[in-house]
Coordinates of C-alpha atoms in Angstrom, one line a residue:
Chain A
M16 CA -18.2 43.8 -31.9
Y17 CA -19.0 46.5 -29.3
M18 CA -18.5 49.2 -31.9
R19 CA -21.3 47.7 -33.9
S20 CA -23.5 47.7 -30.9
V21 CA -22.6 51.3 -30.0
Q22 CA -23.4 52.5 -33.5
F23 CA -26.7 50.6 -33.4
L24 CA -27.6 52.2 -30.0
M25 CA -26.7 55.6 -31.2
L26 CA -28.9 55.2 -34.3
T27 CA -31.8 54.1 -32.2
G28 CA -31.4 56.8 -29.7
L29 CA -31.0 54.4 -26.8
F30 CA -28.0 56.4 -25.6
I31 CA -30.2 58.6 -23.4
H32 CA -31.0 55.6 -21.4
C33 CA -27.8 55.6 -19.4
A34 CA -28.3 59.0 -18.0
V35 CA -31.5 58.0 -16.2
I36 CA -30.1 54.9 -14.5
N37 CA -28.5 56.7 -11.6
A38 CA -28.8 60.4 -11.0
Q39 CA -25.7 60.2 -8.7
S40 CA -23.5 59.1 -11.5
P41 CA -22.3 61.0 -14.6
G42 CA -23.9 58.1 -16.6
L43 CA -21.2 58.0 -19.2
G44 CA -21.2 54.2 -19.5
T45 CA -22.4 53.0 -22.9
P46 CA -25.1 50.3 -22.7
I47 CA -24.0 47.0 -24.4
D48 CA -25.8 43.7 -24.9
E49 CA -24.4 40.6 -23.2
I50 CA -24.1 39.0 -26.7
D51 CA -21.5 41.6 -27.6
I52 CA -19.4 40.8 -24.6
A53 CA -19.5 37.0 -25.5
A54 CA -16.0 36.9 -26.9
W55 CA -14.6 38.2 -23.6
N56 CA -17.0 36.3 -21.4
I57 CA -15.1 33.1 -21.1
D58 CA -15.2 32.3 -17.4
V59 CA -16.5 29.0 -16.3
L60 CA -17.9 28.8 -12.7
P61 CA -17.6 25.7 -10.5
D62 CA -21.3 24.8 -11.0
G63 CA -20.7 24.7 -14.8
T64 CA -22.1 28.1 -15.6
G65 CA -20.3 29.4 -18.7
L66 CA -19.4 25.9 -20.1
P67 CA -20.0 25.8 -23.9
S68 CA -21.6 23.0 -25.8
G69 CA -19.2 20.4 -27.2
E70 CA -17.4 17.4 -25.8
G71 CA -14.3 15.3 -25.8
N72 CA -12.5 12.4 -24.1
A73 CA -9.0 11.6 -23.0
V74 CA -8.1 9.6 -26.1
Q75 CA -8.8 12.6 -28.3
G76 CA -7.1 14.9 -25.8
K77 CA -3.9 12.9 -25.8
I78 CA -3.4 13.5 -29.5
I79 CA -3.9 17.3 -29.1
Y80 CA -1.7 17.3 -26.0
E81 CA 1.1 15.7 -27.9
Q82 CA 0.9 18.3 -30.6
K83 CA 0.3 21.5 -28.6
C84 CA 1.4 21.0 -25.0
I85 CA 4.1 18.3 -24.6
V86 CA 6.9 20.7 -25.5
C87 CA 6.5 22.6 -22.2
H88 CA 4.6 20.2 -20.0
G89 CA 6.4 17.0 -20.9
L90 CA 5.4 13.5 -21.7
N91 CA 2.2 12.4 -19.9
G92 CA 2.1 15.7 -18.1
Q93 CA 5.1 14.9 -16.0
G94 CA 6.4 18.4 -16.3
G95 CA 9.2 20.0 -18.3
I96 CA 10.1 23.7 -18.6
S97 CA 6.5 24.2 -17.3
P98 CA 4.7 22.8 -14.4
A99 CA 3.7 19.1 -14.1
L100 CA 0.0 18.5 -14.9
A101 CA -0.2 15.1 -13.3
G102 CA 1.0 13.1 -10.3
G103 CA 2.0 14.9 -7.1
E104 CA 2.9 14.0 -3.6
P105 CA 0.5 14.0 -0.6
L106 CA 0.0 17.5 0.7
S107 CA 0.9 16.4 4.1
N108 CA 4.5 16.1 2.9
G109 CA 5.1 19.8 3.6
I110 CA 3.8 23.3 3.0
D111 CA 6.0 23.5 -0.1
T112 CA 4.6 20.3 -1.8
A113 CA 4.2 21.0 -5.5
K114 CA 0.6 21.4 -6.3
T115 CA -1.0 19.5 -9.2
I116 CA -4.4 18.9 -10.6
G117 CA -4.4 15.5 -8.9
N118 CA -3.3 16.5 -5.4
F119 CA -4.7 20.0 -5.1
W120 CA -7.2 21.4 -7.6
P121 CA -10.6 21.4 -6.0
Y122 CA -12.7 21.9 -9.2
A123 CA -12.5 20.3 -12.6
T124 CA -14.1 23.4 -14.2
T125 CA -10.9 25.3 -13.4
I126 CA -8.9 23.1 -15.8
F127 CA -11.3 23.8 -18.6
D128 CA -11.4 27.6 -17.8
Y129 CA -7.6 28.0 -17.5
T130 CA -6.8 25.8 -20.6
R131 CA -9.3 27.7 -22.7
R132 CA -8.2 31.2 -21.6
A133 CA -4.5 30.8 -21.3
M134 CA -3.1 27.8 -23.2
P135 CA -1.2 27.0 -25.2
W136 CA 1.1 29.7 -23.9
F137 CA 2.0 31.3 -27.3
A138 CA -1.5 31.0 -28.8
P139 CA -4.1 31.4 -26.1
R140 CA -7.8 31.2 -27.0
T141 CA -7.1 29.3 -30.2
L142 CA -8.4 25.9 -29.1
T143 CA -11.9 24.9 -30.1
D144 CA -14.3 24.0 -27.3
N145 CA -14.1 20.3 -28.3
E146 CA -10.3 20.5 -28.0
V147 CA -10.6 22.1 -24.6
Y148 CA -13.0 19.4 -23.4
S149 CA -10.7 16.7 -24.8
L150 CA -7.6 18.2 -23.1
T151 CA -9.4 18.6 -19.8
A152 CA -10.5 14.9 -20.1
Y153 CA -6.9 13.9 -20.8
L154 CA -5.5 15.8 -17.8
L155 CA -8.2 14.3 -15.6
A156 CA -7.5 10.8 -16.9
L157 CA -3.7 11.3 -16.4
N158 CA -4.5 12.0 -12.8
N159 CA -6.7 8.9 -12.5
I160 CA -9.8 11.0 -11.8
I161 CA -11.8 9.8 -14.8
D162 CA -11.5 7.0 -17.3
Q163 CA -10.0 7.2 -20.8
E164 CA -13.4 6.9 -22.5
D165 CA -15.4 9.2 -20.2
I166 CA -17.0 12.0 -22.2
M167 CA -16.5 15.5 -20.7
D168 CA -19.2 18.0 -21.6
A169 CA -21.1 20.8 -19.9
T170 CA -23.0 18.3 -17.7
S171 CA -20.3 15.7 -16.8
L172 CA -17.4 18.1 -16.2
P173 CA -18.9 20.0 -13.2
A174 CA -19.9 16.7 -11.7
V175 CA -16.4 15.3 -11.6
E176 CA -15.3 14.8 -8.0
M177 CA -11.8 16.2 -7.5
P178 CA -9.7 14.3 -4.8
N179 CA -8.9 17.4 -2.8
R180 CA -12.3 19.0 -3.0
D181 CA -12.7 19.2 0.8
G182 CA -9.1 20.1 1.5
F183 CA -9.7 23.8 2.2
I184 CA -10.2 26.2 5.1
I185 CA -11.6 29.6 4.3
R186 CA -9.1 32.0 5.8
F187 CA -11.3 35.0 6.2
P188 CA -14.9 33.7 6.4
E189 CA -16.0 37.1 7.6
R190 CA -14.7 38.7 4.4
T191 CA -16.6 36.4 2.0
P192 CA -20.2 37.0 1.1
Chain B
M10 CA 37.1 59.0 15.4
S11 CA 33.4 59.1 14.6
K12 CA 32.6 61.4 11.7
H13 CA 28.9 61.6 11.6
S14 CA 28.2 62.0 15.3
S15 CA 29.9 61.5 18.6
I16 CA 29.0 59.3 21.5
D17 CA 29.2 62.5 23.6
S18 CA 26.1 63.8 21.9
F19 CA 24.1 61.0 23.5
R20 CA 25.3 61.7 27.0
D21 CA 22.1 63.4 28.1
L22 CA 19.8 61.0 26.4
R23 CA 18.3 58.0 28.2
P24 CA 18.4 54.7 26.4
A25 CA 15.0 53.3 25.5
A26 CA 16.1 49.7 25.2
A27 CA 19.3 47.8 25.3
N28 CA 22.2 47.9 22.8
G29 CA 21.9 51.5 21.9
L30 CA 18.3 52.3 21.1
Y31 CA 17.2 55.8 22.2
D32 CA 13.9 57.5 22.7
R33 CA 12.2 57.9 19.4
R34 CA 11.5 61.6 20.1
A35 CA 15.1 62.4 21.1
F36 CA 15.6 64.4 17.9
L37 CA 12.2 65.8 17.5
K38 CA 12.3 67.3 21.0
G39 CA 14.9 69.9 20.4
G40 CA 17.9 67.6 19.8
T41 CA 18.6 69.9 16.9
A42 CA 22.3 69.6 17.5
F43 CA 22.2 66.1 15.9
A44 CA 19.5 66.8 13.3
T45 CA 22.0 67.0 10.6
A46 CA 23.4 63.6 11.6
I47 CA 20.1 62.0 10.5
G48 CA 20.4 60.8 7.0
G49 CA 20.1 57.8 4.7
Y50 CA 22.8 55.3 4.5
T51 CA 24.7 55.2 1.2
L52 CA 26.8 52.6 -0.3
S53 CA 29.8 55.0 -0.6
E54 CA 32.6 55.5 1.8
T55 CA 32.4 58.3 4.3
L56 CA 35.1 60.9 3.8
N57 CA 37.5 62.5 6.2
A58 CA 37.0 66.3 6.6
Q59 CA 39.3 68.2 4.4
S60 CA 39.6 71.8 3.1
L61 CA 36.9 72.5 0.6
V62 CA 37.6 73.5 -3.0
D63 CA 35.3 74.4 -5.9
D64 CA 34.1 71.2 -7.5
P65 CA 34.4 70.6 -11.2
W66 CA 30.6 70.6 -11.7
S67 CA 30.4 74.1 -10.2
A68 CA 32.8 75.5 -12.8
S69 CA 30.4 75.8 -15.7
A70 CA 26.7 75.8 -16.6
G71 CA 24.9 72.5 -16.2
T72 CA 23.0 70.4 -18.7
P73 CA 19.7 71.3 -20.2
T74 CA 16.6 70.1 -18.4
G75 CA 14.8 67.4 -20.4
P76 CA 11.1 66.9 -21.0
Y77 CA 10.9 63.9 -18.6
E78 CA 13.4 63.9 -15.8
A79 CA 15.9 61.1 -15.5
R80 CA 17.6 60.5 -12.2
S81 CA 21.2 61.3 -11.6
R82 CA 23.5 58.9 -13.4
F83 CA 25.0 58.1 -10.0
E84 CA 21.8 56.5 -9.0
N85 CA 21.8 54.0 -11.8
S86 CA 22.4 51.1 -9.4
V87 CA 19.1 51.6 -7.7
V88 CA 17.2 49.1 -9.7
R89 CA 14.7 46.3 -9.4
T90 CA 16.0 42.7 -9.6
M91 CA 14.5 40.6 -12.4
T92 CA 13.8 36.9 -12.4
N93 CA 12.9 36.6 -16.1
P94 CA 14.5 39.4 -18.1
N95 CA 14.0 37.7 -21.5
G96 CA 10.3 37.0 -20.9
E97 CA 10.5 33.2 -21.2
P98 CA 7.2 31.4 -20.8
R99 CA 6.9 31.7 -17.0
S100 CA 6.1 34.5 -14.7
Q101 CA 8.3 37.5 -14.2
Q102 CA 9.1 39.2 -10.9
S103 CA 10.8 42.6 -10.4
R104 CA 11.5 43.4 -6.8
T105 CA 11.6 46.8 -5.2
P106 CA 15.0 47.9 -3.7
H107 CA 13.7 49.0 -0.3
H108 CA 17.2 49.4 1.1
M109 CA 17.9 52.1 -1.4
L110 CA 14.7 54.1 -0.9
D111 CA 13.2 56.2 1.9
G112 CA 9.8 57.6 2.6
T113 CA 6.4 56.0 2.1
F114 CA 5.8 55.7 -1.6
T115 CA 7.6 53.8 -4.2
P116 CA 8.8 55.6 -7.3
N117 CA 6.9 54.3 -10.4
G118 CA 10.0 52.8 -12.1
L119 CA 10.8 50.8 -9.0
H120 CA 7.3 49.6 -8.0
F121 CA 7.4 45.8 -7.9
V122 CA 5.8 43.9 -10.8
I123 CA 4.7 40.3 -11.1
S124 CA 3.5 39.6 -14.5
R125 CA 2.5 36.2 -15.6
S126 CA 3.0 36.7 -19.3
G127 CA 4.4 40.2 -19.7
P128 CA 2.6 43.5 -19.8
P129 CA 0.5 44.0 -22.9
D130 CA 1.1 47.0 -25.1
I131 CA -2.3 48.6 -24.8
D132 CA -3.5 51.5 -26.9
P133 CA -5.5 53.5 -24.4
D134 CA -7.9 54.8 -27.0
Q135 CA -8.9 51.3 -28.0
H136 CA -9.1 49.9 -24.4
R137 CA -12.6 49.2 -23.1
L138 CA -13.9 48.2 -19.6
A139 CA -17.0 46.1 -19.7
I140 CA -19.3 45.8 -16.6
H141 CA -21.9 43.1 -17.0
G142 CA -23.4 39.9 -15.5
L143 CA -25.9 40.3 -12.7
V144 CA -26.5 44.0 -13.4
K145 CA -29.6 45.8 -14.7
Q146 CA -27.7 47.3 -17.7
P147 CA -24.4 46.0 -19.0
L148 CA -22.1 49.0 -19.7
I149 CA -18.8 49.6 -21.4
F150 CA -16.5 52.5 -20.6
T151 CA -13.6 54.1 -22.5
L152 CA -10.7 55.6 -20.7
D153 CA -11.9 59.0 -21.9
S154 CA -15.3 58.5 -20.3
L155 CA -13.8 57.3 -17.0
M156 CA -11.6 60.5 -16.9
R157 CA -14.8 62.5 -16.6
Y158 CA -16.0 60.8 -13.4
P159 CA -15.4 62.2 -10.0
M160 CA -11.8 61.0 -9.1
V161 CA -10.3 60.1 -5.7
S162 CA -6.7 59.7 -4.7
R163 CA -5.4 57.6 -1.9
M164 CA -2.2 56.0 -0.8
A165 CA -2.2 52.2 -0.8
F166 CA 0.3 49.5 -0.7
V167 CA 0.1 46.6 -3.0
E168 CA 1.7 43.3 -1.9
C169 CA 2.0 40.0 -3.7
G170 CA 0.6 37.1 -1.6
G171 CA 4.0 35.5 -2.2
N172 CA 6.0 38.4 -0.8
S173 CA 8.5 37.4 1.9
A174 CA 8.2 33.7 0.8
P175 CA 12.0 33.0 1.4
M176 CA 11.1 33.5 5.1
W177 CA 9.5 30.1 5.0
S178 CA 12.9 28.6 4.6
P179 CA 14.0 26.4 7.5
E180 CA 17.3 28.2 7.5
P181 CA 17.8 31.9 7.0
L182 CA 18.7 32.7 3.4
D183 CA 21.7 34.9 2.7
A184 CA 19.5 37.6 1.1
N185 CA 18.8 41.3 1.4
V186 CA 15.5 43.1 2.0
Q187 CA 14.9 43.4 -1.7
A188 CA 15.1 39.7 -2.2
L189 CA 13.1 38.9 0.9
H190 CA 10.4 41.6 0.8
G191 CA 10.7 43.3 -2.6
L192 CA 7.2 42.2 -3.8
V193 CA 5.5 45.0 -1.9
S194 CA 5.3 48.7 -2.9
S195 CA 3.2 51.7 -2.0
A196 CA 1.9 54.5 -4.2
E197 CA -0.7 57.2 -4.5
W198 CA -3.4 55.9 -6.8
S199 CA -6.0 58.0 -8.5
G200 CA -9.1 56.8 -10.2
V201 CA -12.9 56.2 -10.0
M202 CA -14.5 54.4 -7.2
L203 CA -15.8 51.0 -8.5
S204 CA -19.0 51.5 -6.5
T205 CA -19.9 54.5 -8.7
L206 CA -19.7 52.4 -11.8
L207 CA -21.5 49.4 -10.3
E208 CA -24.3 51.5 -9.1
E209 CA -24.6 53.0 -12.6
A210 CA -24.9 49.6 -14.1
G211 CA -27.4 48.6 -11.3
I212 CA -26.5 45.7 -9.1
E213 CA -28.9 42.7 -9.1
P214 CA -29.7 41.5 -5.5
S215 CA -28.4 38.0 -6.4
A216 CA -24.9 39.4 -7.1
K217 CA -22.4 38.4 -4.4
W218 CA -19.0 38.4 -6.1
L219 CA -17.4 40.0 -9.1
I220 CA -14.9 38.5 -11.5
A221 CA -12.2 40.9 -12.6
E222 CA -10.3 40.1 -15.7
G223 CA -7.3 41.6 -17.5
S224 CA -6.5 42.0 -21.2
D225 CA -3.1 40.2 -20.8
S226 CA -2.5 37.1 -22.9
L227 CA -3.6 34.8 -20.1
A228 CA -6.7 36.9 -19.4
L229 CA -5.9 36.7 -15.7
H230 CA -9.1 36.7 -13.6
R231 CA -9.9 36.8 -9.9
S232 CA -13.1 36.7 -7.9
V233 CA -13.7 39.6 -5.4
P234 CA -16.5 39.7 -2.8
L235 CA -19.0 42.4 -3.8
S236 CA -18.6 43.8 -0.2
K237 CA -15.0 44.8 -0.9
A238 CA -15.9 46.2 -4.3
L239 CA -18.5 48.5 -2.7
D240 CA -16.2 49.4 0.2
D241 CA -13.0 50.9 -1.1
A242 CA -12.2 49.3 -4.5
M243 CA -11.0 51.7 -7.2
I244 CA -10.5 51.7 -11.0
A245 CA -7.0 53.2 -10.7
M246 CA -5.7 55.1 -13.7
Y247 CA -2.9 57.2 -12.1
Q248 CA 0.1 56.1 -10.0
N249 CA 1.9 58.8 -8.1
G250 CA 0.4 61.4 -10.3
E251 CA 1.1 60.0 -13.7
R252 CA -0.6 57.3 -15.7
L253 CA -0.1 53.8 -14.6
M254 CA 3.2 52.1 -15.6
P255 CA 2.7 49.3 -18.1
G256 CA 3.8 46.7 -15.6
N257 CA 1.2 48.1 -13.1
G258 CA -1.7 47.8 -15.4
Y259 CA -1.7 50.6 -17.9
P260 CA -4.2 52.1 -18.7
M261 CA -6.3 50.8 -15.7
R262 CA -6.2 48.4 -12.9
L263 CA -8.4 47.2 -10.1
L264 CA -7.1 48.5 -6.8
L265 CA -8.3 46.6 -3.7
P266 CA -6.5 48.5 -0.9
G267 CA -4.7 46.0 1.4
W268 CA -5.8 42.9 -0.5
E269 CA -3.6 40.3 -2.1
G270 CA -1.7 41.8 -5.0
N271 CA -2.9 39.2 -7.6
M272 CA -6.5 40.3 -7.0
N273 CA -5.7 43.9 -8.0
V274 CA -6.2 42.9 -11.6
K275 CA -4.1 44.8 -14.1
W276 CA -5.0 45.8 -17.7
L277 CA -8.6 45.5 -16.4
R278 CA -11.0 45.0 -19.3
R279 CA -14.0 43.2 -17.7
I280 CA -16.0 43.0 -14.5
E281 CA -18.7 40.5 -14.3
L282 CA -21.1 40.3 -11.3
V283 CA -21.8 36.7 -10.3
D284 CA -23.5 34.8 -7.5
Q285 CA -20.4 32.5 -6.8
P286 CA -16.6 32.8 -7.0
A287 CA -15.1 31.6 -10.3
M288 CA -12.5 29.4 -8.6
S289 CA -10.0 30.7 -11.1
I290 CA -6.6 29.0 -11.1
Y291 CA -5.1 31.8 -8.8
E292 CA -7.7 31.4 -6.1
A293 CA -8.3 27.7 -6.4
R294 CA -4.6 26.7 -6.8
T295 CA -1.9 29.3 -6.7
Y296 CA -2.7 31.6 -3.8
A297 CA -4.0 28.9 -1.5
P298 CA -1.2 28.2 1.0
I299 CA -0.8 24.6 2.2
L300 CA -0.9 24.2 6.0
P301 CA 1.0 21.7 8.1
G302 CA -1.0 18.4 7.9
G303 CA -2.1 19.0 4.3
K304 CA -5.2 21.3 4.4
A305 CA -4.9 24.6 2.6
Y306 CA -6.2 28.1 3.2
Q307 CA -8.6 29.4 0.5
F308 CA -9.5 33.1 0.0
Y309 CA -6.5 34.5 1.9
F310 CA -7.5 38.0 0.8
L311 CA -5.8 40.2 3.4
Q312 CA -2.2 41.2 3.5
E313 CA -1.9 41.2 7.3
V314 CA 0.2 43.5 9.5
K315 CA 3.9 43.4 8.7
S316 CA 7.0 45.4 9.2
F317 CA 10.7 45.1 8.3
I318 CA 13.8 47.3 8.8
T319 CA 15.2 48.8 5.6
H320 CA 18.1 50.7 7.2
P321 CA 20.4 49.1 8.2
S322 CA 19.9 46.0 6.2
P323 CA 22.2 43.7 4.2
G324 CA 24.2 45.5 1.6
L325 CA 24.4 48.7 3.6
L326 CA 27.7 48.7 5.3
L327 CA 27.9 50.5 8.7
S328 CA 31.2 52.3 8.0
D329 CA 31.8 53.5 11.5
H330 CA 30.6 53.2 15.1
G331 CA 28.2 55.9 16.4
F332 CA 24.9 57.2 15.4
Y333 CA 22.6 55.5 12.9
E334 CA 18.9 55.9 12.4
I335 CA 17.1 52.6 12.2
S336 CA 14.1 52.9 9.9
G337 CA 11.7 50.7 8.1
I338 CA 8.3 50.1 6.6
A339 CA 5.1 48.9 8.3
Y340 CA 1.6 48.3 6.8
S341 CA -1.6 46.4 7.3
A342 CA -4.7 45.5 5.3
N343 CA -6.6 46.2 8.5
G344 CA -6.1 49.9 8.6
R345 CA -3.5 52.2 10.1
I346 CA -0.3 51.1 11.8
S347 CA -0.7 51.9 15.5
K348 CA 2.7 51.0 16.9
V349 CA 6.1 49.7 15.8
M350 CA 8.6 48.3 18.4
V351 CA 12.2 47.9 17.6
S352 CA 14.8 45.7 19.2
A353 CA 18.6 45.9 18.8
D354 CA 19.3 42.7 20.8
G355 CA 17.3 40.1 18.9
G356 CA 14.0 40.6 20.8
E357 CA 15.3 40.7 24.4
S358 CA 14.4 44.4 24.9
W359 CA 12.2 46.7 22.8
A360 CA 11.7 50.5 22.2
E361 CA 8.9 52.2 20.5
A362 CA 9.7 53.7 17.1
E363 CA 8.5 57.1 15.9
L364 CA 5.8 56.8 13.1
Q365 CA 6.3 59.2 10.3
A366 CA 3.2 61.3 9.8
P367 CA 0.7 61.1 8.2
V368 CA -0.1 57.5 9.2
L369 CA -2.6 56.4 6.5
P370 CA -4.7 53.2 6.4
K371 CA -3.5 50.4 4.1
A372 CA -0.4 52.3 3.1
F373 CA 3.3 52.2 4.0
T374 CA 4.1 53.8 7.3
R375 CA 7.8 54.7 7.8
F376 CA 9.1 54.1 11.3
R377 CA 12.3 55.6 12.7
I378 CA 14.3 55.3 15.9
P379 CA 17.8 56.7 16.8
W380 CA 20.4 54.0 17.4
Q381 CA 24.0 54.3 18.8
W382 CA 26.0 51.4 17.5
D383 CA 28.9 50.7 19.9
G384 CA 30.6 48.4 17.4
G385 CA 29.5 45.2 19.1
P386 CA 27.2 42.5 17.7
A387 CA 23.6 43.5 17.4
V388 CA 20.4 41.9 16.0
L389 CA 17.9 44.4 14.8
Q390 CA 14.2 43.4 14.5
S391 CA 10.9 45.2 14.2
R392 CA 7.3 44.3 15.2
A393 CA 4.2 46.2 14.1
W394 CA 0.6 46.6 15.5
D395 CA -2.4 47.8 13.6
E396 CA -5.4 49.8 14.7
A397 CA -7.6 46.8 14.5
G398 CA -5.5 45.3 17.3
Y399 CA -3.6 42.7 15.2
V400 CA 0.1 42.3 15.9
Q401 CA 2.8 40.8 13.7
P402 CA 3.4 37.2 15.0
T403 CA 6.8 36.2 16.3
R404 CA 8.7 33.8 14.1
S405 CA 8.0 30.9 16.4
E406 CA 4.3 31.8 16.4
I407 CA 4.0 31.9 12.6
V408 CA 6.0 28.8 12.1
A409 CA 3.9 26.9 14.7
A410 CA 0.7 27.9 12.8
R411 CA 1.9 27.8 9.2
G412 CA 4.9 25.4 9.2
E413 CA 8.2 25.8 7.4
A414 CA 9.4 24.7 4.0
S415 CA 10.6 21.1 4.0
R416 CA 13.8 22.1 2.3
V417 CA 15.8 25.3 1.8
P418 CA 14.1 27.0 -1.2
N419 CA 15.6 29.0 -4.0
V420 CA 15.5 32.7 -3.0
N421 CA 13.1 33.4 -5.9
G422 CA 10.9 30.5 -5.0
F423 CA 7.5 30.5 -3.4
P424 CA 7.4 27.6 -0.9
S425 CA 4.3 29.2 0.6
Q426 CA 2.6 32.6 0.9
H427 CA 1.4 35.2 3.3
Y428 CA 4.4 35.3 5.7
N429 CA 4.1 38.3 8.1
G430 CA 6.5 37.3 10.8
P431 CA 9.5 39.5 11.8
T432 CA 12.8 39.9 10.0
S433 CA 16.1 40.0 11.9
W434 CA 19.3 41.7 10.7
Q435 CA 22.5 40.8 12.5
V436 CA 25.2 43.5 12.5
N437 CA 28.6 42.0 12.9
Q438 CA 31.7 43.8 14.3
T439 CA 32.9 44.9 10.8
G440 CA 29.6 46.6 10.2
E441 CA 28.2 44.1 7.7
V442 CA 24.6 43.2 8.0
K443 CA 23.2 39.7 7.5
H444 CA 19.8 38.0 7.5
V445 CA 19.4 35.7 10.6
Y446 CA 16.5 34.1 12.5
A447 CA 16.1 35.4 16.0

């Protein structure tokens, strides 16, 4: 995609542009439009920025989970050769308590982001946005955070209140903006 | 009879601490008589002196020199340990054998690697780095274009947030320095300062963080405060003079000197300026250590001051009584190491070690101190200070603040992260070295 844009920019002579942005810099970066970065630009922020359109619920998610995820993560997300996606002991049990979506993850958006970018392991970024919403809903429902029928979309997902949302202390507050 | 040195040699030296520790400058100050006694430990037996004869390898011409030097075949046992050699669907860890190395940088083939899903096989001509988000003009860079920018070189350690994790065990694990601390290495990195590229793109005032993302199958991403990006962050393309190793991010990685290894995103393909952290899985979940009581630290960016002794250490047999040099590694995200103290009696008495020059910020510093082993039991320990005034906590201090694992973990496990307490090696009467708590 970027090649197309580079060619376009070369044709229109916009290439000169980068040299004037900063005289201190060699200016060898090639301008590109955000639209041409879209395939890579898949991060979802906690406030929902980056969430695509689409939707899904846990009932739909369970069907996809049992096709694409169960082999590694086990029945009902109980864990298998890969980490458990549901359940979890209280964190006060010890510093080595196994972390799960239910007992640890502070933001529901992280589930969507990670599932979309990294899962299923052998075919990352092959799920449709509706599938990712459905799987996210399923994982939240498995952890009793939402109901089976609750629809997850770009508005409802960032509003989900995760149980451990307030469980954190910033280690180096002076090193964060 | 002692072969390497004799106790007589130490007659005129004053001990600096109990159990055989001598003044760190003993040899530098004209103790040339023993200079040849200083050397690395090996795993082979020491030999008795005998009449010398011409060796077989001296009798004929040697082998042709190849295009890329391979080390001596006698060094083939100096290797990283691997947790997932077949690349099963889980992370892979390769640990640096610090007890087999000396100096302050790690050879490229032995630099530690943690890879979540295996290094991608990147064609450098096809690789692109995009900088976008809250910038005036989104830009993409080829490797070729980056090579034309002003380059800088610097030494920097990279340490996994989970390095030293077996030290959270309630009982000392029977493990060597590679197993305990092998997820830290140090190298000279060369590349382009990230600030140069960000300024070229033009930073919007609302930008506070950047998201760095790799082109590995998991598209691993981490959020980095913009202040760090503009301070000393680098797009590194060379490691110890040659292009990055695949496991270390070929053809380019983000280098954040002193900061948690996972944030030094490898196979870097995208930097997006944003107004808030992404809360990626690695900052929201994985590298957020649980504290006693159940809260957890978030944004544990810094790899705080730490040191450990590499010589002697488990696996290196002390074949005889007499002289040994104790040496090890110290480093801190807060700048230069200012002091390392060494104890040979489990922390009862301490002597200051010599710091190998140059002492560079956020890089390995090698410390050394002469030691006369009398054959009795000894517990060796080191403690480091950095120029910002931080000191490595004692074990009881760090355990009081951060807790201990509730059960003895697997040595490759990660019961928690960011352990920077001391490591103790017990030398027993037969010269074997063992990990203990002291």
